[in-house]
Coordinates of C-alpha atoms and ligand atoms in Angstrom, one line a residue:
M30 CA 81.4 123.1 -41.3
T31 CA 82.7 126.4 -40.0
L32 CA 83.7 129.8 -41.3
L33 CA 86.9 131.0 -39.7
I34 CA 87.8 134.7 -39.3
V35 CA 91.5 135.4 -39.1
S36 CA 92.6 139.0 -38.4
P37 CA 95.0 139.0 -35.5
H38 CA 95.6 142.8 -35.6
R39 CA 91.9 143.8 -35.3
S40 CA 91.1 144.2 -31.6
D41 CA 87.3 143.7 -32.0
L42 CA 85.8 141.3 -34.6
S43 CA 82.3 141.3 -33.1
R44 CA 80.9 143.6 -35.7
W45 CA 82.1 141.2 -38.4
Q46 CA 80.7 138.2 -36.6
Q47 CA 77.4 140.0 -36.2
A48 CA 77.2 141.0 -39.8
L49 CA 77.8 137.5 -41.0
Q50 CA 75.5 135.9 -38.5
T51 CA 72.7 138.3 -39.6
C52 CA 73.1 137.1 -43.2
A53 CA 73.3 133.5 -42.2
P54 CA 71.9 132.8 -38.7
D55 CA 72.8 129.0 -38.9
L56 CA 76.4 129.7 -39.9
D57 CA 79.0 128.3 -37.5
I58 CA 81.7 131.0 -37.1
A59 CA 85.1 130.7 -35.3
V60 CA 87.5 133.5 -34.6
W61 CA 91.2 132.6 -34.8
P62 CA 92.9 131.5 -32.6
Q63 CA 89.8 130.1 -30.8
V64 CA 89.4 127.0 -33.0
T65 CA 88.1 123.8 -31.3
V66 CA 87.8 121.5 -34.3
P67 CA 90.3 122.5 -37.0
E68 CA 88.9 119.8 -39.4
D69 CA 85.5 121.7 -39.4
I70 CA 87.0 124.8 -41.0
T71 CA 86.1 124.9 -44.7
F72 CA 86.2 128.6 -45.4
A73 CA 88.4 131.4 -44.1
L74 CA 88.1 135.2 -44.1
A75 CA 91.7 136.4 -43.7
W76 CA 93.8 139.5 -43.3
Q77 CA 97.4 139.6 -42.0
Q78 CA 97.2 135.9 -41.2
P79 CA 100.1 134.5 -39.1
A80 CA 102.6 132.4 -41.0
G81 CA 102.0 128.7 -41.2
I82 CA 98.4 128.9 -40.1
W83 CA 96.8 127.0 -43.0
Q84 CA 98.5 123.6 -42.3
Q85 CA 96.1 123.0 -39.4
F86 CA 93.0 123.2 -41.6
P87 CA 93.0 120.1 -43.9
N88 CA 89.4 120.7 -45.2
L89 CA 89.8 124.4 -46.2
R90 CA 87.9 124.9 -49.5
C91 CA 88.3 128.7 -50.1
V92 CA 89.9 131.8 -48.6
S93 CA 88.4 135.2 -48.9
S94 CA 90.4 138.5 -48.4
F95 CA 88.9 141.0 -46.0
G96 CA 89.2 143.6 -48.8
A97 CA 90.0 144.2 -52.4
G98 CA 93.7 143.3 -52.2
V99 CA 94.9 139.7 -52.1
D100 CA 98.7 140.1 -52.1
H101 CA 98.8 138.9 -48.4
L102 CA 97.2 135.6 -49.6
L103 CA 99.1 135.2 -52.9
Q104 CA 102.4 135.7 -51.1
D105 CA 101.6 133.2 -48.4
V106 CA 103.7 130.2 -49.2
D107 CA 101.8 128.0 -46.7
L108 CA 98.4 128.4 -48.5
P109 CA 98.0 125.4 -50.8
T110 CA 98.2 126.5 -54.5
D111 CA 94.9 124.7 -55.3
T112 CA 92.9 126.6 -52.6
P113 CA 90.8 129.2 -54.4
I114 CA 91.2 132.8 -53.3
V115 CA 88.4 135.3 -53.6
R116 CA 88.3 139.1 -52.9
L117 CA 85.7 141.6 -52.0
V118 CA 84.1 143.9 -54.6
D119 CA 81.9 146.4 -53.0
P120 CA 80.3 149.7 -54.0
L121 CA 81.0 151.3 -50.6
L122 CA 84.7 150.4 -50.9
A123 CA 84.8 152.1 -54.3
Q124 CA 82.9 155.2 -53.0
S125 CA 85.1 155.5 -50.0
M126 CA 88.3 155.2 -52.1
F127 CA 87.0 157.9 -54.5
E128 CA 86.1 160.3 -51.7
Y129 CA 89.6 160.0 -50.2
I130 CA 91.2 160.6 -53.6
A131 CA 88.8 163.5 -54.4
A132 CA 89.8 165.1 -51.0
A133 CA 93.5 164.8 -51.9
V134 CA 93.1 166.0 -55.5
M135 CA 90.9 169.0 -54.4
G136 CA 93.4 169.9 -51.8
I137 CA 96.2 170.0 -54.4
L138 CA 94.0 171.9 -56.9
R139 CA 93.3 174.6 -54.3
D140 CA 96.9 174.7 -52.9
F141 CA 95.9 173.6 -49.4
D142 CA 99.4 172.1 -49.0
V143 CA 101.0 175.5 -49.9
Y144 CA 98.6 177.4 -47.6
E145 CA 99.3 175.0 -44.7
T146 CA 103.0 175.8 -45.0
Q147 CA 102.3 179.5 -45.3
Q148 CA 100.1 179.5 -42.3
M149 CA 102.9 178.0 -40.1
G150 CA 105.0 181.1 -41.1
G151 CA 102.1 183.5 -40.8
L152 CA 102.4 184.3 -44.5
W153 CA 99.3 186.0 -46.2
Q154 CA 99.9 185.3 -49.9
S155 CA 97.2 184.2 -52.3
H156 CA 97.8 182.0 -55.4
T157 CA 95.6 182.0 -58.5
P158 CA 93.5 178.8 -58.3
T159 CA 93.9 176.1 -61.0
L160 CA 90.5 175.0 -62.4
S161 CA 89.6 171.3 -62.6
Q162 CA 89.5 171.4 -66.4
H163 CA 93.1 172.5 -66.5
C164 CA 94.3 169.6 -64.3
T165 CA 95.0 166.1 -65.5
V166 CA 94.7 163.3 -63.1
G167 CA 96.3 160.0 -64.2
I168 CA 95.0 156.8 -62.6
M169 CA 97.3 153.7 -62.7
G170 CA 94.9 150.7 -62.5
L171 CA 91.5 150.9 -64.1
G172 CA 89.8 148.0 -62.2
Q173 CA 86.9 148.2 -59.8
L174 CA 88.3 151.2 -57.8
G175 CA 90.2 152.9 -60.6
T176 CA 87.3 153.0 -63.0
Y177 CA 84.9 154.2 -60.4
T178 CA 87.3 157.0 -59.3
A179 CA 88.0 158.0 -62.9
Q180 CA 84.3 158.3 -63.8
K181 CA 83.6 160.4 -60.7
L182 CA 86.6 162.7 -61.3
V183 CA 85.4 163.2 -64.9
K184 CA 82.0 164.3 -63.4
L185 CA 83.9 166.8 -61.2
G186 CA 85.4 168.3 -64.3
F187 CA 89.0 167.0 -64.3
N188 CA 90.8 165.7 -67.4
V189 CA 91.3 162.0 -66.6
V190 CA 93.7 159.6 -68.1
G191 CA 94.2 156.0 -67.1
W192 CA 96.5 153.1 -67.5
A193 CA 95.8 149.4 -67.2
R194 CA 97.2 146.1 -68.6
S195 CA 94.4 145.8 -71.2
P196 CA 92.7 148.4 -73.3
K197 CA 89.7 150.1 -71.8
Q198 CA 86.8 152.2 -72.9
I199 CA 85.5 154.5 -70.2
E200 CA 83.4 157.5 -71.1
G201 CA 85.4 160.7 -70.8
V202 CA 88.6 159.0 -69.9
T203 CA 91.6 158.6 -72.2
A204 CA 92.9 155.1 -71.4
Y205 CA 96.3 153.7 -72.1
S206 CA 97.5 150.1 -71.8
G207 CA 100.6 148.1 -71.4
D208 CA 104.2 149.0 -70.9
A209 CA 104.5 150.6 -74.4
Q210 CA 101.9 153.3 -73.6
L211 CA 103.0 154.0 -70.1
P212 CA 105.3 157.0 -71.1
Q213 CA 102.4 158.6 -73.0
F214 CA 100.2 158.3 -69.9
L215 CA 102.8 159.7 -67.6
Q216 CA 103.8 162.7 -69.8
Q217 CA 100.4 164.3 -69.3
T218 CA 99.7 163.2 -65.7
Q219 CA 99.9 166.1 -63.2
I220 CA 98.4 164.2 -60.3
L221 CA 99.3 160.5 -60.3
V222 CA 97.0 158.1 -58.4
C223 CA 98.2 154.5 -57.9
L224 CA 95.4 152.0 -57.7
L225 CA 97.3 148.9 -59.0
P226 CA 97.3 145.5 -57.3
L227 CA 100.6 144.5 -55.9
T228 CA 102.1 141.9 -58.2
A229 CA 105.6 141.0 -59.4
Q230 CA 105.2 143.4 -62.3
T231 CA 103.9 146.4 -60.2
R232 CA 106.2 146.1 -57.2
D233 CA 108.6 149.1 -57.1
I234 CA 106.8 150.6 -60.1
L235 CA 106.7 154.1 -58.5
N236 CA 110.4 154.7 -58.8
L237 CA 112.6 157.7 -59.8
D238 CA 112.6 156.7 -63.5
L239 CA 108.8 156.7 -63.6
L240 CA 108.4 159.9 -61.5
A241 CA 110.9 161.7 -63.7
Q242 CA 108.5 161.2 -66.7
L243 CA 105.7 163.3 -65.1
P244 CA 105.3 167.0 -65.9
R245 CA 107.1 169.0 -63.2
P246 CA 106.2 169.4 -60.5
A247 CA 103.6 166.7 -60.3
Y248 CA 101.9 165.2 -57.3
L249 CA 101.7 161.5 -56.2
I250 CA 98.8 159.8 -54.4
N251 CA 99.5 156.2 -53.4
V252 CA 96.4 154.3 -52.1
A253 CA 97.3 150.9 -53.4
R254 CA 100.2 149.1 -51.5
G255 CA 103.4 150.5 -49.9
A256 CA 105.6 148.1 -52.0
H257 CA 104.6 149.9 -55.2
L258 CA 106.7 152.9 -54.0
V259 CA 110.5 152.9 -53.8
E260 CA 110.6 155.2 -50.7
A261 CA 114.2 156.5 -51.2
D262 CA 113.2 157.5 -54.8
L263 CA 110.2 159.5 -53.6
L264 CA 112.5 161.5 -51.3
A265 CA 114.9 162.0 -54.3
A266 CA 112.0 163.1 -56.6
L267 CA 110.8 165.6 -54.0
D268 CA 114.4 167.0 -53.6
A269 CA 114.9 167.2 -57.3
G270 CA 111.6 169.1 -57.8
Y271 CA 110.0 166.3 -59.9
L272 CA 107.2 166.3 -57.4
R273 CA 105.6 169.0 -55.4
G274 CA 104.3 166.5 -52.8
A275 CA 102.8 163.1 -52.0
C276 CA 99.8 161.8 -50.2
L277 CA 100.5 158.3 -49.0
D278 CA 98.0 155.9 -47.4
V279 CA 100.0 152.7 -47.6
F280 CA 103.6 151.9 -46.6
R281 CA 106.2 149.2 -46.9
Q282 CA 106.1 148.8 -43.2
E283 CA 102.8 149.4 -41.4
P284 CA 102.3 150.9 -38.9
L285 CA 104.8 153.4 -40.3
P286 CA 107.8 153.3 -37.8
P287 CA 108.0 156.4 -35.5
T288 CA 111.4 157.3 -36.9
H289 CA 110.5 157.1 -40.5
P290 CA 111.4 160.2 -42.5
F291 CA 107.9 160.4 -44.1
W292 CA 106.3 161.5 -40.8
A293 CA 108.1 164.8 -40.6
H294 CA 108.6 165.5 -44.3
P295 CA 106.9 168.9 -45.1
K296 CA 105.8 167.7 -48.6
I297 CA 104.4 164.3 -47.6
R298 CA 101.0 163.7 -46.1
V299 CA 100.6 160.4 -44.2
T300 CA 97.3 158.6 -43.5
P301 CA 97.2 155.2 -41.7
H302 CA 95.9 152.8 -44.4
S303 CA 92.4 154.3 -44.1
S304 CA 91.5 155.5 -47.6
S305 CA 88.9 152.8 -47.9
I306 CA 87.9 150.5 -45.1
T307 CA 85.7 147.5 -45.7
N308 CA 82.2 147.8 -44.3
P309 CA 81.2 144.5 -42.7
E310 CA 77.4 144.9 -43.3
S311 CA 77.9 145.7 -46.9
V312 CA 80.2 142.8 -47.8
A313 CA 78.7 140.1 -45.5
P314 CA 76.2 138.8 -48.2
Q315 CA 78.9 138.1 -50.7
I316 CA 81.1 136.4 -48.1
V317 CA 78.2 134.2 -47.1
E318 CA 77.4 133.5 -50.8
N319 CA 81.0 132.5 -51.5
Y320 CA 80.9 130.3 -48.3
R321 CA 77.8 128.5 -49.7
R322 CA 79.2 128.2 -53.2
S323 CA 82.5 126.7 -51.8
Q324 CA 80.5 124.0 -50.0
T325 CA 78.7 122.9 -53.2
G326 CA 81.6 123.5 -55.7
A327 CA 79.6 126.2 -57.5
P328 CA 81.6 129.0 -59.3
L329 CA 82.9 131.5 -56.8
L330 CA 82.3 135.3 -56.9
N331 CA 85.3 137.5 -57.6
Q332 CA 87.8 134.7 -57.7
V333 CA 91.4 135.8 -58.1
S334 CA 93.6 134.6 -60.9
R335 CA 96.7 133.2 -59.4
S336 CA 98.6 133.4 -62.7
R337 CA 97.7 137.1 -63.2
G338 CA 98.4 137.9 -59.6
Y339 CA 95.2 139.8 -58.9
Ligands
NAP453 P1 91.2 145.3 -59.8 O1 89.7 145.5 -60.0 O2 91.8 144.0 -59.8 O3 92.0 146.3 -60.8 C1 93.3 146.2 -61.0 C2 93.7 147.1 -62.2 O4 95.1 147.2 -62.3 C3 93.2 146.6 -63.5 O5 92.7 147.6 -64.3 C4 94.4 145.9 -64.1 O6 94.5 145.9 -65.6 C5 95.5 146.9 -63.6 N1 96.8 146.2 -63.6 C6 97.2 145.1 -63.0 N2 98.5 144.8 -63.3 C7 98.9 145.7 -64.1 C8 100.1 146.0 -64.8 N3 101.2 145.2 -64.7 N4 100.2 147.0 -65.7 C9 99.1 147.9 -65.8 N5 97.9 147.7 -65.2 C10 97.8 146.6 -64.4 O7 91.6 146.0 -58.3 P2 90.8 147.0 -57.5 O8 89.6 146.4 -56.8 O9 90.5 148.2 -58.3 O10 91.9 147.4 -56.3 C11 93.2 147.8 -56.6 C12 94.1 147.8 -55.4 O11 93.7 148.8 -54.5 C13 94.0 146.5 -54.6 O12 94.7 145.4 -55.2 C14 94.5 146.9 -53.3 O13 95.9 146.6 -53.1 C15 94.3 148.4 -53.2 N6 93.4 148.8 -52.2 C16 93.8 149.7 -51.2 C17 92.9 150.0 -50.2 C18 93.4 151.0 -49.1 O14 92.7 151.1 -48.1 N7 94.5 151.7 -49.2 C19 91.6 149.6 -50.2 C20 91.2 148.8 -51.2 C21 92.1 148.4 -52.2 P3 93.4 145.1 -66.4 O15 92.0 145.8 -66.2 O16 93.8 145.2 -67.8 O17 93.4 143.7 -65.8

């Protein structure tokens, strides 16, 4: 029985192999495409897997994502619908995501974007700083990452509101739920953070109609998936003054094509899908645990609901 690592775009997977092997010295590990006996593959750890890959592994019992998101697996029509999918839930992933969002939020609070533009023109002009208690951050998605981020932002002194599918009780956070409460959430959100999973319901959710409901000018931080954002609508919202700027870590096409208008846009900050990168040593124990569970049929950790889509 073999655990297969599939991540064709990562140049070096040796750290992942090492982390897994340290947790389970007897574990047999293969790295795609070097697979000698496809029938031995019972568990796969996959990211950006090539199309049609699963047909060659008739004894696959479980597939784990390399990270928190599973859209690449749920959208894979070649993955049998009865193969369980699990995802990674990890404190370091949440901490790293919060630290990225905190950096972006603080930069907006203290007008770093404005000063960056002023510096290019040699302009010495100060602006009265906004204080955190006068700034409302709205987080779409109050799951593992959204809840952690919300709690930490509350501790930094921000007003924090959140929106999820189901009602939530998080100390210090005003939480809204469902489509009916979305307008109430948006009306008070000055800095909008998207931490939703990509599903049929959330694809294209960051569109002009939604951005127009924010107080003007608001700011957008998208750290979830590129397909949440209608890119042309972001440009329109910036032009219309609905938004003062956007910080984007994820894109419809990654890497972002060299000619894409976002690269040179003065109000858009681009980072290369790096807001929270999975730490192999931190997540190896849960991957090995799920590998073992999948061999015995025991309940899996962090199993994804195919019907919910996350
Ligand atoms: P999670 O624990 O599954 O939480 C998802 C949250 O979204 C839940 O609160 C859920 O509501 C809410 N939600 C789902 N569908 C909704 C809808 N239609 N309307 C309103 N709320 C909805 O996910 P997570 O671990 O926090 O991760 C969130 C996403 O972050 C991942 O799916 C991934 O795409 C992205 N991510 C990006 C990076 C990066 O480097 N950029 C790194 C890690 C993760 P309920 O609580 O009511 O179910």
